[in-house]
PDB file of C-alpha atoms in Angstrom:
ATOM      1  CA  MET H   1       0.000   0.000   0.000  1.00 57.00           C
ATOM      2  CA  THR H   2       1.417   3.358  -0.975  1.00 65.00           C
ATOM      3  CA  ALA H   3       1.133   6.354   1.278  1.00 66.00           C
ATOM      4  CA  ASN H   4      -0.204   9.714   0.215  1.00 68.00           C
ATOM      5  CA  THR H   5       2.903  11.834  -0.249  1.00 70.00           C
ATOM      6  CA  ALA H   6       1.218  14.945  -1.624  1.00 75.00           C
ATOM      7  CA  PRO H   7       0.117  17.678   0.784  1.00 72.00           C
ATOM      8  CA  ILE H   8      -3.609  18.329   0.960  1.00 76.00           C
ATOM      9  CA  PHE H   9      -5.194  21.739   1.381  1.00 78.00           C
ATOM     10  CA  THR H  10      -8.774  22.754   1.986  1.00 82.00           C
ATOM     11  CA  LYS H  11     -10.677  23.513  -1.196  1.00 87.00           C
ATOM     12  CA  THR H  12     -13.547  25.546   0.216  1.00 87.00           C
ATOM     13  CA  PRO H  13     -13.195  27.793   3.274  1.00 89.00           C
ATOM     14  CA  ILE H  14     -15.925  27.242   5.829  1.00 86.00           C
ATOM     15  CA  ASN H  15     -16.715  29.906   8.421  1.00 90.00           C
ATOM     16  CA  THR H  16     -19.787  28.802  10.323  1.00 93.00           C
ATOM     17  CA  TRP H  17     -21.341  29.490  13.703  1.00 95.00           C
ATOM     18  CA  ASP H  18     -24.061  28.598  16.152  1.00 97.00           C
ATOM     19  CA  THR H  19     -25.289  29.810  19.527  1.00 96.00           C
ATOM     20  CA  ILE H  20     -25.240  28.120  22.916  1.00 96.00           C
ATOM     21  CA  ALA H  21     -28.506  29.278  24.465  1.00 93.00           C
ATOM     22  CA  ALA H  22     -29.088  26.605  27.129  1.00 94.00           C
ATOM     23  CA  ALA H  23     -26.846  25.048  29.758  1.00 96.00           C
ATOM     24  CA  ASN H  24     -25.933  21.394  29.301  1.00 97.00           C
ATOM     25  CA  THR H  25     -24.048  19.404  31.949  1.00 96.00           C
ATOM     26  CA  ALA H  26     -23.960  16.113  29.999  1.00 97.00           C
ATOM     27  CA  LEU H  27     -20.464  14.739  29.467  1.00 97.00           C
ATOM     28  CA  ASP H  28     -21.488  12.498  26.567  1.00 98.00           C
ATOM     29  CA  GLY H  29     -22.616  15.056  23.940  1.00 98.00           C
ATOM     30  CA  THR H  30     -26.310  14.385  24.393  1.00 98.00           C
ATOM     31  CA  GLY H  31     -28.922  17.037  25.103  1.00 97.00           C
ATOM     32  CA  THR H  32     -29.054  20.559  23.701  1.00 96.00           C
ATOM     33  CA  VAL H  33     -25.894  21.328  21.734  1.00 98.00           C
ATOM     34  CA  ALA H  34     -24.630  23.975  19.343  1.00 98.00           C
ATOM     35  CA  ILE H  35     -23.397  22.600  15.989  1.00 97.00           C
ATOM     36  CA  PRO H  36     -20.980  25.202  14.616  1.00 97.00           C
ATOM     37  CA  PHE H  37     -19.278  22.977  12.017  1.00 97.00           C
ATOM     38  CA  THR H  38     -20.154  20.081   9.709  1.00 96.00           C
ATOM     39  CA  ALA H  39     -17.578  18.575   7.341  1.00 95.00           C
ATOM     40  CA  ASP H  40     -19.537  18.647   4.079  1.00 89.00           C
ATOM     41  CA  GLY H  41     -16.745  17.962   1.619  1.00 72.00           C
ATOM     42  CA  THR H  42     -16.509  14.651  -0.224  1.00 85.00           C
ATOM     43  CA  ASN H  43     -13.160  14.098   1.451  1.00 88.00           C
ATOM     44  CA  GLY H  44     -14.076  15.586   4.832  1.00 93.00           C
ATOM     45  CA  GLY H  45     -13.114  18.846   6.424  1.00 94.00           C
ATOM     46  CA  TYR H  46     -10.661  20.624   8.674  1.00 94.00           C
ATOM     47  CA  VAL H  47     -11.303  22.814  11.720  1.00 96.00           C
ATOM     48  CA  GLN H  48      -8.517  25.233  12.512  1.00 96.00           C
ATOM     49  CA  SER H  49      -9.991  27.163  15.445  1.00 97.00           C
ATOM     50  CA  ILE H  50     -13.105  27.796  17.478  1.00 97.00           C
ATOM     51  CA  PHE H  51     -13.891  31.287  18.721  1.00 97.00           C
ATOM     52  CA  VAL H  52     -16.257  31.792  21.655  1.00 96.00           C
ATOM     53  CA  LYS H  53     -17.801  35.111  22.665  1.00 93.00           C
ATOM     54  CA  SER H  54     -20.465  35.890  25.237  1.00 91.00           C
ATOM     55  CA  ASN H  55     -23.534  37.286  23.515  1.00 88.00           C
ATOM     56  CA  THR H  56     -24.906  39.101  26.539  1.00 82.00           C
ATOM     57  CA  THR H  57     -25.445  42.827  26.168  1.00 77.00           C
ATOM     58  CA  THR H  58     -26.909  43.635  29.581  1.00 76.00           C
ATOM     59  CA  ALA H  59     -25.760  41.027  32.105  1.00 79.00           C
ATOM     60  CA  THR H  60     -22.799  39.148  33.529  1.00 85.00           C
ATOM     61  CA  SER H  61     -22.245  35.621  32.262  1.00 85.00           C
ATOM     62  CA  ALA H  62     -21.392  32.867  34.731  1.00 85.00           C
ATOM     63  CA  ALA H  63     -18.032  31.136  34.747  1.00 91.00           C
ATOM     64  CA  THR H  64     -18.561  27.823  32.977  1.00 94.00           C
ATOM     65  CA  VAL H  65     -16.951  24.854  31.310  1.00 97.00           C
ATOM     66  CA  PHE H  66     -17.020  24.931  27.500  1.00 97.00           C
ATOM     67  CA  ARG H  67     -17.065  21.444  25.996  1.00 98.00           C
ATOM     68  CA  ILE H  68     -16.242  20.416  22.431  1.00 98.00           C
ATOM     69  CA  PHE H  69     -17.402  17.060  21.076  1.00 98.00           C
ATOM     70  CA  VAL H  70     -16.757  15.282  17.788  1.00 98.00           C
ATOM     71  CA  ASN H  71     -19.909  13.650  16.429  1.00 98.00           C
ATOM     72  CA  ASN H  72     -19.922  10.948  13.737  1.00 98.00           C
ATOM     73  CA  GLY H  73     -22.725  12.609  11.759  1.00 97.00           C
ATOM     74  CA  SER H  74     -25.515  10.659  13.417  1.00 97.00           C
ATOM     75  CA  THR H  75     -27.914  11.803  16.124  1.00 98.00           C
ATOM     76  CA  ASN H  76     -26.202  13.242  19.165  1.00 98.00           C
ATOM     77  CA  ALA H  77     -28.953  11.678  21.317  1.00 98.00           C
ATOM     78  CA  THR H  78     -26.955   8.410  21.197  1.00 98.00           C
ATOM     79  CA  PRO H  79     -23.882   8.810  23.434  1.00 98.00           C
ATOM     80  CA  ALA H  80     -21.818   6.372  21.334  1.00 98.00           C
ATOM     81  CA  ASN H  81     -22.003   8.839  18.403  1.00 98.00           C
ATOM     82  CA  ASN H  82     -20.150  11.556  20.345  1.00 98.00           C
ATOM     83  CA  SER H  83     -16.646  11.886  21.717  1.00 98.00           C
ATOM     84  CA  LEU H  84     -15.678  14.539  24.274  1.00 98.00           C
ATOM     85  CA  PHE H  85     -12.717  16.149  22.531  1.00 97.00           C
ATOM     86  CA  ARG H  86     -11.746  19.139  24.684  1.00 97.00           C
ATOM     87  CA  GLU H  87     -12.854  21.155  27.706  1.00 97.00           C
ATOM     88  CA  TYR H  88     -11.991  24.751  28.559  1.00 97.00           C
ATOM     89  CA  THR H  89     -12.871  27.079  31.414  1.00 96.00           C
ATOM     90  CA  LEU H  90     -14.655  30.283  30.417  1.00 94.00           C
ATOM     91  CA  THR H  91     -14.453  33.113  32.948  1.00 91.00           C
ATOM     92  CA  THR H  92     -17.266  35.495  33.781  1.00 89.00           C
ATOM     93  CA  VAL H  93     -17.910  38.261  31.268  1.00 86.00           C
ATOM     94  CA  THR H  94     -19.643  41.507  32.193  1.00 86.00           C
ATOM     95  CA  ALA H  95     -21.329  43.387  29.381  1.00 84.00           C
ATOM     96  CA  THR H  96     -20.356  47.024  29.084  1.00 82.00           C
ATOM     97  CA  ALA H  97     -20.794  49.839  26.611  1.00 81.00           C
ATOM     98  CA  THR H  98     -17.337  51.256  27.294  1.00 84.00           C
ATOM     99  CA  ALA H  99     -14.952  48.313  26.901  1.00 82.00           C
ATOM    100  CA  ALA H 100     -14.588  45.193  24.790  1.00 84.00           C
ATOM    101  CA  THR H 101     -15.628  41.891  26.361  1.00 83.00           C
ATOM    102  CA  LEU H 102     -13.387  38.850  26.418  1.00 85.00           C
ATOM    103  CA  ASN H 103     -12.779  36.776  23.304  1.00 89.00           C
ATOM    104  CA  PHE H 104     -11.836  33.113  23.646  1.00 94.00           C
ATOM    105  CA  GLU H 105      -9.969  31.275  20.877  1.00 96.00           C
ATOM    106  CA  PHE H 106      -9.260  27.559  20.983  1.00 97.00           C
ATOM    107  CA  PRO H 107      -7.066  26.065  18.237  1.00 96.00           C
ATOM    108  CA  LEU H 108      -8.246  22.590  17.192  1.00 96.00           C
ATOM    109  CA  ASN H 109      -6.351  21.764  13.990  1.00 95.00           C
ATOM    110  CA  ILE H 110      -8.284  18.542  13.406  1.00 95.00           C
ATOM    111  CA  GLN H 111      -9.446  16.729  10.297  1.00 94.00           C
ATOM    112  CA  LEU H 112     -12.975  15.375  10.210  1.00 96.00           C
ATOM    113  CA  ALA H 113     -14.437  12.674   7.987  1.00 96.00           C
ATOM    114  CA  ALA H 114     -17.260  13.712   5.647  1.00 96.00           C
ATOM    115  CA  GLY H 115     -20.454  14.274   7.627  1.00 96.00           C
ATOM    116  CA  TYR H 116     -18.725  14.502  10.998  1.00 98.00           C
ATOM    117  CA  ARG H 117     -19.662  17.482  13.151  1.00 97.00           C
ATOM    118  CA  ILE H 118     -18.361  19.631  15.977  1.00 98.00           C
ATOM    119  CA  LEU H 119     -20.784  19.950  18.903  1.00 98.00           C
ATOM    120  CA  CYS H 120     -20.391  22.489  21.712  1.00 98.00           C
ATOM    121  CA  THR H 121     -21.979  22.973  25.131  1.00 98.00           C
ATOM    122  CA  ALA H 122     -21.635  25.215  28.167  1.00 97.00           C
ATOM    123  CA  GLY H 123     -22.119  23.722  31.633  1.00 96.00           C
ATOM    124  CA  THR H 124     -23.847  26.782  33.103  1.00 93.00           C
ATOM    125  CA  LEU H 125     -25.473  29.957  31.838  1.00 90.00           C
ATOM    126  CA  ALA H 126     -26.639  32.915  33.898  1.00 83.00           C
ATOM    127  CA  GLY H 127     -29.980  34.545  33.176  1.00 77.00           C
ATOM    128  CA  SER H 128     -30.306  35.605  29.542  1.00 77.00           C
ATOM    129  CA  THR H 129     -26.669  35.015  28.675  1.00 85.00           C
ATOM    130  CA  GLY H 130     -25.306  32.668  26.031  1.00 91.00           C
ATOM    131  CA  TYR H 131     -22.317  32.208  23.753  1.00 94.00           C
ATOM    132  CA  ASN H 132     -21.711  32.630  20.055  1.00 95.00           C
ATOM    133  CA  VAL H 133     -19.438  29.877  18.739  1.00 97.00           C
ATOM    134  CA  THR H 134     -17.647  30.405  15.392  1.00 97.00           C
ATOM    135  CA  CYS H 135     -15.533  27.802  13.587  1.00 97.00           C
ATOM    136  CA  LEU H 136     -12.900  28.591  10.990  1.00 96.00           C
ATOM    137  CA  GLY H 137     -11.885  25.765   8.718  1.00 95.00           C
ATOM    138  CA  GLY H 138     -12.636  24.276   5.349  1.00 93.00           C
ATOM    139  CA  ASN H 139     -13.701  21.283   3.281  1.00 92.00           C
ATOM    140  CA  TYR H 140     -11.317  19.158   1.248  1.00 87.00           C
TER     141      TYR H 140
END
């Protein structure tokens, strides 16, 4: 069997996003999730980074755990379809009209098979707060 010796680059840039609007404490990827990226290319896709930003404009968000799962393209209601990939701590963010709020960037640099998805959750949310989750990557 010969190995692929030619470098591969993404063909189509994909910049997609979703919103985390409900807390989810599940560690298996089930429940309410944001789906900011789906590898739609015939040969799969690549996720370079995930950016997370509180979307509150009038409140203070709670400190929380941000979880990233890889899903095999099937329903996330079946735990075996999801794999907890990474966890990060997000600090509290207070909305203000006079200063920028925190931006969180998490490099992933992972390849996904066609149809595979990135799922995201936040363990806690305060009041009317939530998070915008943006993925930068591409399809092969």
